[in-house]
Amino acid sequence: MSVQVSEGLRGPLVDRHGRVHRDLRISLTDVCNLRCTYCMPAEGVPWLARENILTTDELVRAAEIAAALGIVEVRLTGGEPLLRPDVVDVVARMAAIEGEQGPLEVSMTTNALRLPTLAGRLKDAGLTRLNISLDTLQREVFHSLTRRDRLDDTLEGIDAAIAAGFAPIKLNAVAMRGVNDGELTDLLRYAVERGLELRFIEQMPLDAGHVWSRPEMVTGEEILDALAQEFMLTELPGRGAAPAERFQVDGGPSTVGVIASVTRPFCGACDRVRLTADGQLRNCLFARTESDLAGLMRGGGTDDDLAQLMHTCIVGKLPGHGIDEPGFLQPDRPMSAIGG
Ligand code: SAM
Ligand code: SF4
């Protein structure tokens, strides 16, 4: 497959606020083998109809057009991306796409459960970077938080990623009051001992149950205060468009990140755009509208039509998510269906 985008449409994806978009998050599926309380209800959510999920050819076409518009990194997510049966093929085909600065960089966010079987094949297929979610090291907490008794499988998955040679591997932990806020230093010690970069994330209002509460949220400042009880943290400069503020731990080389999306939003430097598993383009996690890329593709849209839709979607991006402002409305789709 090789897409044909006219010269006039090839420029970068720039919004009205001058932000240039280089990072495309693609959700490969909305289904998951965990039920994290901050993401899904116990019974799951009504799954997308199978026929509405983008095929691999459609995903590759979307990524090729995005690459022609300046996207340099594709992050595969979900739902749980490793539950897509042809995930290795998707990675290989994405990694073969030529972007403006060479081959597309292909990364993934995963809960690690299927990494013991897939890590080596994903590395060989061209996956460069892995973010793995790990919120607790305690079996009982993991069980109640994810509603599945699978901490050991997650830890095995992390070991498999290390053994396969992925570097860097980042760990993501959502901090939750009364759940894992007593083990933030244990999580950092676990990461430091393995040479992994841990990033703590403020919980965002993206749960399917709509029970997020601002006062209940553990703030980035509280996270740093807790870590400072045991570690010496030195802030690192040069955050750029990255969501995490990074700190050197005990003089380095280990680092820890804090993603304070709510209390210290980084919308001004955002370079991300998202494609849901059913082919809807979203210019923000918290967008209230979507652009129907799947409908256009399946209705016979040309590559130029699709490129134009991407530009129009980005131009309409709002300056910020406004979570901390009165009148904020949570998106209708939960995180698992948007693609985190
Ligand atoms: N299933 C994969 C996983 O858990 O890594 C990929 C999808 S998951 C939606 C992507 C990331 O979003 C995970 O790191 C998860 O912790 C994070 N996430 C989900 N819901 C969240 C919320 N309400 N607030 C903050 N982060 C959230
Ligand atoms: Fe699944 Fe990831 Fe959502 Fe947890 S955060 S339920 S692992 S999609």
mmCIF file of N, CA and C in Angstrom, residues 261-326:
data_model
loop_
_atom_site.group_PDB
_atom_site.id
_atom_site.type_symbol
_atom_site.label_atom_id
_atom_site.label_comp_id
_atom_site.label_asym_id
_atom_site.label_seq_id
_atom_site.Cartn_x
_atom_site.Cartn_y
_atom_site.Cartn_z
ATOM 1 N N SER A 261 -1.776 15.632 34.798
ATOM 2 C CA SER A 261 -2.660 16.113 33.733
ATOM 3 C C SER A 261 -3.741 17.047 34.248
ATOM 4 N N VAL A 262 -4.132 16.879 35.514
ATOM 5 C CA VAL A 262 -5.235 17.675 36.044
ATOM 6 C C VAL A 262 -4.714 18.957 36.683
ATOM 7 N N THR A 263 -3.753 18.820 37.606
ATOM 8 C CA THR A 263 -3.317 20.010 38.348
ATOM 9 C C THR A 263 -2.273 20.838 37.606
ATOM 10 N N ARG A 264 -1.494 20.202 36.711
ATOM 11 C CA ARG A 264 -0.509 20.972 35.935
ATOM 12 C C ARG A 264 -0.599 20.548 34.469
ATOM 13 N N PRO A 265 -1.725 20.885 33.815
ATOM 14 C CA PRO A 265 -1.952 20.389 32.459
ATOM 15 C C PRO A 265 -0.880 20.876 31.492
ATOM 16 N N PHE A 266 -0.621 20.040 30.480
ATOM 17 C CA PHE A 266 0.446 20.349 29.518
ATOM 18 C C PHE A 266 -0.165 20.542 28.130
ATOM 19 N N CYS A 267 -1.442 20.984 28.110
ATOM 20 C CA CYS A 267 -2.155 21.115 26.829
ATOM 21 C C CYS A 267 -1.438 22.068 25.874
ATOM 22 N N GLY A 268 -0.776 23.090 26.405
ATOM 23 C CA GLY A 268 -0.124 24.087 25.555
ATOM 24 C C GLY A 268 0.937 23.484 24.655
ATOM 25 N N ALA A 269 1.486 22.319 25.060
ATOM 26 C CA ALA A 269 2.547 21.696 24.263
ATOM 27 C C ALA A 269 2.054 20.379 23.642
ATOM 28 N N CYS A 270 0.738 20.145 23.671
ATOM 29 C CA CYS A 270 0.234 18.835 23.218
ATOM 30 C C CYS A 270 0.479 18.629 21.728
ATOM 31 N N ASP A 271 1.012 17.459 21.375
ATOM 32 C CA ASP A 271 1.228 17.142 19.954
ATOM 33 C C ASP A 271 0.541 15.834 19.583
ATOM 34 N N ARG A 272 -0.519 15.459 20.337
ATOM 35 C CA ARG A 272 -1.136 14.147 20.164
ATOM 36 C C ARG A 272 -2.513 14.223 19.505
ATOM 37 N N VAL A 273 -2.776 13.204 18.704
ATOM 38 C CA VAL A 273 -4.094 13.030 18.096
ATOM 39 C C VAL A 273 -4.410 11.543 18.207
ATOM 40 N N ARG A 274 -5.696 11.211 18.325
ATOM 41 C CA ARG A 274 -6.053 9.812 18.588
ATOM 42 C C ARG A 274 -6.998 9.255 17.536
ATOM 43 N N LEU A 275 -6.808 7.953 17.276
ATOM 44 C CA LEU A 275 -7.721 7.238 16.387
ATOM 45 C C LEU A 275 -8.312 6.080 17.188
ATOM 46 N N THR A 276 -9.632 6.056 17.335
ATOM 47 C CA THR A 276 -10.268 4.989 18.110
ATOM 48 C C THR A 276 -10.317 3.715 17.272
ATOM 49 N N ALA A 277 -10.576 2.584 17.943
ATOM 50 C CA ALA A 277 -10.572 1.299 17.240
ATOM 51 C C ALA A 277 -11.637 1.262 16.144
ATOM 52 N N ASP A 278 -12.689 2.068 16.293
ATOM 53 C CA ASP A 278 -13.715 2.098 15.251
ATOM 54 C C ASP A 278 -13.524 3.295 14.304
ATOM 55 N N GLY A 279 -12.300 3.803 14.263
ATOM 56 C CA GLY A 279 -11.959 4.737 13.191
ATOM 57 C C GLY A 279 -12.454 6.156 13.348
ATOM 58 N N GLN A 280 -12.603 6.602 14.617
ATOM 59 C CA GLN A 280 -12.985 8.000 14.852
ATOM 60 C C GLN A 280 -11.749 8.758 15.295
ATOM 61 N N LEU A 281 -11.510 9.877 14.635
ATOM 62 C CA LEU A 281 -10.350 10.693 14.974
ATOM 63 C C LEU A 281 -10.749 11.669 16.075
ATOM 64 N N ARG A 282 -9.921 11.746 17.140
ATOM 65 C CA ARG A 282 -10.198 12.660 18.262
ATOM 66 C C ARG A 282 -8.991 13.551 18.458
ATOM 67 N N ASN A 283 -9.211 14.865 18.537
ATOM 68 C CA ASN A 283 -8.069 15.773 18.686
ATOM 69 C C ASN A 283 -7.649 15.943 20.139
ATOM 70 N N CYS A 284 -8.390 15.306 21.072
ATOM 71 C CA CYS A 284 -8.045 15.398 22.501
ATOM 72 C C CYS A 284 -8.691 14.221 23.204
ATOM 73 N N LEU A 285 -8.066 13.724 24.284
ATOM 74 C CA LEU A 285 -8.696 12.678 25.098
ATOM 75 C C LEU A 285 -10.087 13.121 25.515
ATOM 76 N N PHE A 286 -10.223 14.438 25.796
ATOM 77 C CA PHE A 286 -11.466 14.954 26.356
ATOM 78 C C PHE A 286 -12.364 15.623 25.314
ATOM 79 N N ALA A 287 -12.075 15.388 24.038
ATOM 80 C CA ALA A 287 -12.876 16.016 22.981
ATOM 81 C C ALA A 287 -14.338 15.596 23.112
ATOM 82 N N ARG A 288 -15.243 16.508 22.781
ATOM 83 C CA ARG A 288 -16.675 16.175 22.807
ATOM 84 C C ARG A 288 -17.153 15.777 21.411
ATOM 85 N N THR A 289 -16.291 15.936 20.416
ATOM 86 C CA THR A 289 -16.685 15.559 19.054
ATOM 87 C C THR A 289 -15.587 14.681 18.447
ATOM 88 N N GLU A 290 -15.963 13.952 17.397
ATOM 89 C CA GLU A 290 -15.024 13.069 16.700
ATOM 90 C C GLU A 290 -15.179 13.280 15.205
ATOM 91 N N SER A 291 -14.133 12.938 14.442
ATOM 92 C CA SER A 291 -14.219 13.018 12.981
ATOM 93 C C SER A 291 -14.245 11.597 12.432
ATOM 94 N N ASP A 292 -15.215 11.324 11.592
ATOM 95 C CA ASP A 292 -15.504 9.945 11.180
ATOM 96 C C ASP A 292 -14.599 9.500 10.017
ATOM 97 N N LEU A 293 -13.374 9.110 10.370
ATOM 98 C CA LEU A 293 -12.419 8.657 9.354
ATOM 99 C C LEU A 293 -12.887 7.333 8.738
ATOM 100 N N ALA A 294 -13.420 6.440 9.576
ATOM 101 C CA ALA A 294 -13.871 5.130 9.082
ATOM 102 C C ALA A 294 -14.982 5.301 8.049
ATOM 103 N N GLY A 295 -15.939 6.172 8.362
ATOM 104 C CA GLY A 295 -17.062 6.379 7.448
ATOM 105 C C GLY A 295 -16.569 6.885 6.103
ATOM 106 N N LEU A 296 -15.622 7.815 6.148
ATOM 107 C CA LEU A 296 -15.091 8.382 4.908
ATOM 108 C C LEU A 296 -14.324 7.327 4.117
ATOM 109 N N MET A 297 -13.523 6.536 4.830
ATOM 110 C CA MET A 297 -12.749 5.474 4.159
ATOM 111 C C MET A 297 -13.662 4.458 3.487
ATOM 112 N N ARG A 298 -14.660 4.033 4.255
ATOM 113 C CA ARG A 298 -15.530 2.968 3.753
ATOM 114 C C ARG A 298 -16.531 3.489 2.730
ATOM 115 N N GLY A 299 -16.694 4.816 2.699
ATOM 116 C CA GLY A 299 -17.586 5.412 1.702
ATOM 117 C C GLY A 299 -16.846 5.773 0.423
ATOM 118 N N GLY A 300 -15.593 5.367 0.300
ATOM 119 C CA GLY A 300 -14.862 5.600 -0.946
ATOM 120 C C GLY A 300 -14.027 6.870 -0.952
ATOM 121 N N GLY A 301 -13.800 7.465 0.230
ATOM 122 C CA GLY A 301 -12.985 8.684 0.300
ATOM 123 C C GLY A 301 -11.584 8.450 -0.258
ATOM 124 N N THR A 302 -11.048 9.463 -0.940
ATOM 125 C CA THR A 302 -9.688 9.353 -1.477
ATOM 126 C C THR A 302 -8.678 9.657 -0.365
ATOM 127 N N ASP A 303 -7.392 9.405 -0.668
ATOM 128 C CA ASP A 303 -6.355 9.738 0.315
ATOM 129 C C ASP A 303 -6.377 11.229 0.628
ATOM 130 N N ASP A 304 -6.629 12.059 -0.383
ATOM 131 C CA ASP A 304 -6.715 13.501 -0.133
ATOM 132 C C ASP A 304 -7.905 13.834 0.773
ATOM 133 N N ASP A 305 -9.035 13.153 0.562
ATOM 134 C CA ASP A 305 -10.204 13.402 1.435
ATOM 135 C C ASP A 305 -9.840 13.092 2.889
ATOM 136 N N LEU A 306 -9.131 11.976 3.067
ATOM 137 C CA LEU A 306 -8.773 11.570 4.436
ATOM 138 C C LEU A 306 -7.768 12.561 5.038
ATOM 139 N N ALA A 307 -6.810 13.000 4.229
ATOM 140 C CA ALA A 307 -5.824 13.977 4.710
ATOM 141 C C ALA A 307 -6.531 15.280 5.102
ATOM 142 N N GLN A 308 -7.497 15.684 4.288
ATOM 143 C CA GLN A 308 -8.243 16.913 4.582
ATOM 144 C C GLN A 308 -9.010 16.781 5.893
ATOM 145 N N LEU A 309 -9.608 15.598 6.110
ATOM 146 C CA LEU A 309 -10.346 15.364 7.360
ATOM 147 C C LEU A 309 -9.401 15.473 8.560
ATOM 148 N N MET A 310 -8.195 14.935 8.414
ATOM 149 C CA MET A 310 -7.230 15.022 9.528
ATOM 150 C C MET A 310 -6.884 16.478 9.820
ATOM 151 N N HIS A 311 -6.636 17.253 8.761
ATOM 152 C CA HIS A 311 -6.324 18.673 8.981
ATOM 153 C C HIS A 311 -7.495 19.371 9.673
ATOM 154 N N THR A 312 -8.717 19.130 9.201
ATOM 155 C CA THR A 312 -9.892 19.813 9.757
ATOM 156 C C THR A 312 -10.078 19.443 11.227
ATOM 157 N N CYS A 313 -9.853 18.166 11.536
ATOM 158 C CA CYS A 313 -9.988 17.700 12.929
ATOM 159 C C CYS A 313 -9.005 18.438 13.825
ATOM 160 N N ILE A 314 -7.766 18.588 13.379
ATOM 161 C CA ILE A 314 -6.737 19.232 14.205
ATOM 162 C C ILE A 314 -7.001 20.735 14.342
ATOM 163 N N VAL A 315 -7.436 21.358 13.247
ATOM 164 C CA VAL A 315 -7.670 22.809 13.302
ATOM 165 C C VAL A 315 -8.691 23.140 14.395
ATOM 166 N N GLY A 316 -9.652 22.244 14.605
ATOM 167 C CA GLY A 316 -10.718 22.517 15.579
ATOM 168 C C GLY A 316 -10.349 22.208 17.018
ATOM 169 N N LYS A 317 -9.101 21.880 17.284
ATOM 170 C CA LYS A 317 -8.710 21.483 18.646
ATOM 171 C C LYS A 317 -8.799 22.659 19.615
ATOM 172 N N LEU A 318 -9.373 22.410 20.797
ATOM 173 C CA LEU A 318 -9.501 23.470 21.798
ATOM 174 C C LEU A 318 -8.167 23.689 22.503
ATOM 175 N N PRO A 319 -7.972 24.877 23.112
ATOM 176 C CA PRO A 319 -6.667 25.137 23.734
ATOM 177 C C PRO A 319 -6.347 24.209 24.901
ATOM 178 N N GLY A 320 -7.377 23.715 25.614
ATOM 179 C CA GLY A 320 -7.085 22.866 26.773
ATOM 180 C C GLY A 320 -8.272 21.995 27.131
ATOM 181 N N HIS A 321 -8.032 21.027 28.053
ATOM 182 C CA HIS A 321 -9.117 20.089 28.391
ATOM 183 C C HIS A 321 -10.081 20.636 29.422
ATOM 184 N N GLY A 322 -9.642 21.603 30.242
ATOM 185 C CA GLY A 322 -10.534 22.261 31.197
ATOM 186 C C GLY A 322 -11.052 21.383 32.324
ATOM 187 N N ILE A 323 -10.334 20.297 32.661
ATOM 188 C CA ILE A 323 -10.826 19.402 33.730
ATOM 189 C C ILE A 323 -11.017 20.153 35.033
ATOM 190 N N ASP A 324 -10.085 21.072 35.306
ATOM 191 C CA ASP A 324 -10.109 21.748 36.594
ATOM 192 C C ASP A 324 -11.021 22.970 36.591
ATOM 193 N N GLU A 325 -11.805 23.149 35.509
ATOM 194 C CA GLU A 325 -12.661 24.338 35.436
ATOM 195 C C GLU A 325 -14.121 23.965 35.661
ATOM 196 N N PRO A 326 -14.911 24.920 36.185
ATOM 197 C CA PRO A 326 -16.336 24.625 36.328
ATOM 198 C C PRO A 326 -16.947 24.397 34.952
#
